Tab-separated table of C-alpha atoms in Angstrom:
chain	number	residue	atom	x	y	z
V	1	GLN	CA	-3.028	0.565	-34.626
V	2	GLN	CA	-4.291	-2.668	-33.501
V	3	PRO	CA	-5.764	-4.521	-36.774
V	4	VAL	CA	-9.329	-5.771	-36.907
V	5	GLN	CA	-11.106	-8.968	-36.919
V	6	SER	CA	-13.685	-10.467	-37.885
V	7	PRO	CA	-16.057	-12.482	-37.431
V	8	GLN	CA	-15.984	-11.947	-33.582
V	9	ALA	CA	-16.941	-15.661	-32.727
V	10	VAL	CA	-17.639	-18.503	-34.676
V	11	ILE	CA	-19.665	-21.950	-33.980
V	12	LEU	CA	-19.368	-24.516	-36.441
V	13	ARG	CA	-20.231	-27.990	-36.664
V	14	GLU	CA	-17.334	-30.495	-37.748
V	15	GLY	CA	-16.728	-30.551	-41.388
V	16	GLU	CA	-17.900	-27.138	-41.933
V	17	ASP	CA	-15.866	-24.665	-43.382
V	18	ALA	CA	-14.903	-21.216	-42.091
V	19	VAL	CA	-13.136	-17.897	-42.612
V	20	ILE	CA	-11.601	-15.453	-40.400
V	21	ASN	CA	-11.246	-12.279	-41.362
V	22	CYS	CA	-7.502	-9.904	-40.725
V	23	SER	CA	-8.002	-5.823	-41.604
V	24	SER	CA	-4.886	-3.071	-40.751
V	25	SER	CA	-5.800	0.547	-41.809
V	26	LYS	CA	-2.139	0.837	-41.876
V	27	ALA	CA	0.664	-1.145	-44.458
V	28	LEU	CA	1.623	-4.238	-43.362
V	29	TYR	CA	4.992	-5.837	-43.979
V	30	SER	CA	3.812	-9.197	-42.698
V	31	VAL	CA	0.741	-11.113	-40.691
V	32	HIS	CA	1.264	-13.996	-38.040
V	33	TRP	CA	-1.631	-16.499	-37.321
V	34	TYR	CA	-1.833	-17.609	-33.851
V	35	ARG	CA	-4.663	-20.467	-31.980
V	36	GLN	CA	-4.558	-20.604	-28.224
V	37	LYS	CA	-6.721	-22.722	-26.176
V	38	HIS	CA	-7.947	-21.894	-23.367
V	39	GLY	CA	-5.397	-21.598	-20.608
V	40	GLU	CA	-2.568	-22.634	-23.142
V	41	ALA	CA	-0.043	-20.786	-24.952
V	42	PRO	CA	-0.928	-19.354	-28.409
V	43	ILE	CA	0.463	-21.448	-30.374
V	44	PHE	CA	1.928	-20.014	-34.217
V	45	LEU	CA	0.046	-21.178	-37.148
V	46	MET	CA	2.071	-19.029	-39.941
V	47	ILE	CA	3.406	-16.543	-40.982
V	48	LEU	CA	3.125	-14.282	-44.436
V	49	LEU	CA	4.650	-11.592	-45.888
V	50	LYS	CA	5.128	-8.393	-47.544
V	51	GLY	CA	4.417	-9.129	-51.134
V	52	GLY	CA	1.712	-10.919	-51.160
V	53	GLU	CA	1.092	-14.629	-49.919
V	54	GLN	CA	-0.815	-17.606	-49.652
V	55	LYS	CA	0.232	-20.242	-47.129
V	56	GLY	CA	-1.407	-23.431	-45.947
V	57	HIS	CA	-1.342	-26.584	-44.366
V	58	ASP	CA	-3.163	-29.649	-43.564
V	59	LYS	CA	-6.387	-28.124	-43.637
V	60	ILE	CA	-5.359	-24.282	-42.511
V	61	SER	CA	-4.500	-21.867	-44.704
V	62	ALA	CA	-4.191	-17.815	-45.325
V	63	SER	CA	-3.642	-15.406	-47.813
V	64	PHE	CA	-2.725	-11.729	-47.943
V	65	ASN	CA	-3.434	-9.577	-49.703
V	66	GLU	CA	-0.878	-6.468	-49.613
V	67	LYS	CA	-2.749	-3.686	-51.446
V	68	LYS	CA	-6.255	-3.765	-49.158
V	69	GLN	CA	-3.911	-4.822	-45.836
V	70	GLN	CA	-6.164	-7.368	-45.473
V	71	SER	CA	-5.169	-11.336	-44.422
V	72	SER	CA	-7.537	-14.233	-44.126
V	73	LEU	CA	-7.429	-17.745	-42.492
V	74	TYR	CA	-9.341	-20.585	-43.521
V	75	LEU	CA	-10.003	-23.704	-42.183
V	76	THR	CA	-11.202	-26.389	-44.473
V	77	ALA	CA	-13.567	-28.919	-43.345
V	78	SER	CA	-12.957	-28.345	-39.788
V	79	GLN	CA	-12.386	-30.362	-36.605
V	80	LEU	CA	-12.616	-30.358	-33.363
V	81	SER	CA	-9.138	-29.639	-32.275
V	82	TYR	CA	-9.851	-26.508	-34.410
V	83	SER	CA	-11.862	-24.578	-31.954
V	84	GLY	CA	-9.918	-22.047	-29.642
V	85	THR	CA	-9.498	-18.057	-30.286
V	86	TYR	CA	-7.693	-17.217	-32.982
V	87	PHE	CA	-5.293	-14.241	-33.377
V	88	CYS	CA	-3.743	-12.290	-36.171
V	89	GLY	CA	-1.146	-10.036	-35.208
V	90	THR	CA	0.650	-8.076	-37.173
V	91	GLU	CA	3.913	-5.732	-38.510
V	92	ASN	CA	4.460	-3.038	-40.231
V	93	ARG	CA	8.017	-2.947	-40.959
V	94	ARG	CA	10.642	-5.847	-41.242
V	95	GLY	CA	12.595	-5.946	-37.232
V	96	GLY	CA	9.915	-3.623	-35.966
V	97	ALA	CA	10.807	-3.429	-32.100
V	98	ASP	CA	7.839	-3.241	-30.893
V	99	GLY	CA	6.565	-6.665	-31.790
V	100	LEU	CA	3.291	-7.458	-32.905
V	101	THR	CA	0.162	-5.776	-32.745
V	102	PHE	CA	-2.858	-8.091	-31.840
V	103	GLY	CA	-6.296	-7.753	-32.919
V	104	LYS	CA	-8.451	-8.847	-30.248
V	105	GLY	CA	-9.254	-12.482	-31.587
V	106	THR	CA	-11.955	-14.433	-33.458
V	107	HIS	CA	-13.855	-17.482	-30.708
V	108	LEU	CA	-14.468	-20.704	-32.791
V	109	ILE	CA	-16.245	-23.127	-32.026
V	110	ILE	CA	-16.215	-26.637	-33.376
V	111	GLN	CA	-19.642	-29.392	-32.207
V	112	PRO	CA	-19.548	-32.699	-32.979
P	1	GLU	CA	13.431	-28.373	-27.715
P	2	ALA	CA	12.490	-26.932	-25.079
P	3	GLY	CA	9.654	-24.530	-24.680
P	4	VAL	CA	9.580	-21.192	-23.378
P	5	THR	CA	8.674	-21.824	-19.671
P	6	GLN	CA	7.075	-19.267	-17.082
P	7	PHE	CA	6.236	-18.895	-14.024
P	8	PRO	CA	4.605	-19.409	-11.588
P	9	SER	CA	1.399	-20.345	-13.949
P	10	HIS	CA	-1.018	-18.246	-11.249
P	11	SER	CA	-0.447	-15.720	-8.903
P	12	VAL	CA	-2.628	-13.774	-6.351
P	13	ILE	CA	-1.204	-10.957	-4.468
P	14	GLU	CA	-2.519	-7.999	-2.534
P	15	LYS	CA	-2.708	-4.626	-3.923
P	16	GLY	CA	0.451	-2.958	-2.772
P	17	GLN	CA	2.388	-6.179	-3.003
P	18	THR	CA	5.521	-6.801	-5.721
P	19	VAL	CA	5.203	-10.101	-7.487
P	20	THR	CA	7.725	-11.546	-10.294
P	21	LEU	CA	7.096	-13.304	-13.319
P	22	ARG	CA	9.410	-15.241	-14.853
P	23	CYS	CA	10.533	-16.176	-18.609
P	24	ASP	CA	13.004	-18.807	-19.638
P	25	PRO	CA	13.229	-18.491	-23.870
P	26	ILE	CA	13.869	-21.111	-26.301
P	27	SER	CA	17.962	-21.724	-26.482
P	28	GLY	CA	19.127	-19.264	-28.915
P	29	HIS	CA	16.190	-17.138	-29.085
P	30	ASP	CA	17.647	-13.132	-29.476
P	31	ASN	CA	14.421	-11.705	-29.279
P	32	LEU	CA	12.581	-12.063	-26.317
P	33	TYR	CA	8.611	-10.304	-25.501
P	34	TRP	CA	6.415	-9.432	-23.033
P	35	TYR	CA	2.815	-9.225	-23.549
P	36	ARG	CA	-0.169	-9.294	-21.498
P	37	ARG	CA	-3.772	-10.067	-22.217
P	38	VAL	CA	-6.716	-8.195	-19.981
P	39	MET	CA	-9.320	-10.144	-19.182
P	40	GLY	CA	-11.630	-9.714	-23.039
P	41	LYS	CA	-9.360	-7.556	-24.481
P	42	GLU	CA	-6.803	-7.947	-26.805
P	43	ILE	CA	-3.092	-8.905	-25.756
P	44	LYS	CA	-0.832	-5.861	-26.308
P	45	PHE	CA	2.591	-5.529	-25.949
P	46	LEU	CA	4.889	-4.195	-23.142
P	47	LEU	CA	8.882	-4.421	-24.272
P	48	HIS	CA	10.849	-6.191	-26.003
P	49	PHE	CA	14.600	-7.532	-25.500
P	50	VAL	CA	17.453	-8.467	-28.455
P	51	LYS	CA	19.442	-10.483	-25.604
P	52	GLU	CA	19.726	-7.974	-22.633
P	53	SER	CA	19.241	-5.071	-24.762
P	54	LYS	CA	15.704	-3.053	-24.673
P	55	GLN	CA	14.657	-2.264	-27.693
P	56	ASP	CA	11.433	-1.007	-26.896
P	57	GLU	CA	8.794	-0.804	-24.063
P	58	SER	CA	6.903	1.618	-25.215
P	59	GLY	CA	4.053	-0.758	-24.107
P	60	MET	CA	4.917	-0.861	-20.540
P	61	PRO	CA	2.144	0.494	-18.338
P	62	ASN	CA	3.593	2.531	-15.727
P	63	ASN	CA	7.050	3.071	-13.719
P	64	ARG	CA	5.417	0.194	-11.478
P	65	PHE	CA	7.081	-2.164	-14.290
P	66	LEU	CA	10.553	-3.462	-14.491
P	67	ALA	CA	11.680	-6.075	-16.880
P	68	GLU	CA	15.418	-7.179	-17.079
P	69	ARG	CA	17.084	-10.037	-18.891
P	70	THR	CA	20.239	-11.243	-17.206
P	71	GLY	CA	23.043	-12.565	-19.213
P	72	GLY	CA	20.057	-12.395	-22.889
P	73	THR	CA	19.010	-15.057	-21.563
P	74	TYR	CA	15.946	-15.537	-18.715
P	75	SER	CA	13.973	-12.776	-18.504
P	76	THR	CA	12.038	-11.423	-15.726
P	77	LEU	CA	9.402	-8.501	-15.207
P	78	LYS	CA	8.814	-6.817	-11.707
P	79	VAL	CA	5.568	-5.162	-10.581
P	80	GLN	CA	5.829	-3.120	-7.697
P	81	PRO	CA	3.491	-1.968	-5.967
P	82	ALA	CA	0.482	-4.158	-7.831
P	83	GLU	CA	-2.944	-2.626	-8.364
P	84	LEU	CA	-5.974	-4.209	-9.283
P	85	GLU	CA	-5.827	-2.978	-13.008
P	86	ASP	CA	-1.979	-5.181	-13.222
P	87	SER	CA	-4.661	-8.485	-12.876
P	88	GLY	CA	-4.318	-10.528	-16.295
P	89	VAL	CA	-2.155	-12.725	-18.369
P	90	TYR	CA	1.477	-11.988	-18.769
P	91	PHE	CA	2.553	-14.223	-21.914
P	92	CYS	CA	6.153	-14.500	-23.045
P	93	ALA	CA	7.439	-15.114	-26.391
P	94	SER	CA	10.370	-15.740	-27.938
P	95	SER	CA	12.256	-15.509	-31.890
P	96	ARG	CA	14.883	-16.050	-33.903
P	97	LEU	CA	16.219	-12.686	-34.846
P	98	ASP	CA	14.880	-12.862	-38.208
P	99	ARG	CA	11.377	-14.242	-36.697
P	100	ASP	CA	10.653	-16.215	-39.953
P	101	ASP	CA	9.020	-18.991	-38.367
P	102	GLY	CA	7.009	-16.917	-36.018
P	103	TYR	CA	7.240	-16.692	-32.343
P	104	THR	CA	7.228	-18.845	-29.526
P	105	PHE	CA	5.078	-17.831	-26.866
P	106	GLY	CA	5.003	-19.880	-23.175
P	107	SER	CA	1.824	-20.710	-21.754
P	108	GLY	CA	1.715	-17.193	-19.462
P	109	THR	CA	1.065	-16.371	-16.034
P	110	ARG	CA	-2.362	-15.683	-14.082
P	111	LEU	CA	-1.885	-12.806	-11.759
P	112	THR	CA	-4.348	-12.149	-10.026
P	113	VAL	CA	-4.712	-8.405	-7.482
P	114	VAL	CA	-6.611	-8.523	-4.665
């Protein structure tokens, strides 16, 4: 079942923070986060595994609440380069043959 | 390290014609996936190879779609005959077996059926 992302779109000024949420109605093994710029390949940001995790690099971090089957992506002090569409992709079990199930994406626009 | 390469980047064909998309995964990545994104909608799973074996093709829309992965290296996705609703961006992604580094996506092939 497709995870639900919110919000659908966000417009920020450079330097502001954003939170993107991803929730599933099914138990999750992992949550992946990707960013895609128009016409380009989705770029892997990070993966969070069952057991509950928080990860981050630079000013982008994420958390995974296993009990709630939710993950959140945090973008702090946003930069113009953060603009794009953010997708979460979920796996219900390790090594699932059916790959990732993606949310509909969150469009993030950063204005100078 | 070379990334995932897809070609063509764009293809415009008429309804009823045949198109073949190609994906060259990262060397050493045993997992290879095909996904499709129809305009305005989510990225949807089509099928998954481990090496040359199909693991799951539950996402393939119908029997007009045929995917192969010769020798466990590159993969092709053929659409024959193409219909209008097949238009979209077809992404290929590859990963290591453990997938702990996530997937590496190609830039996609934008297919337009007219």
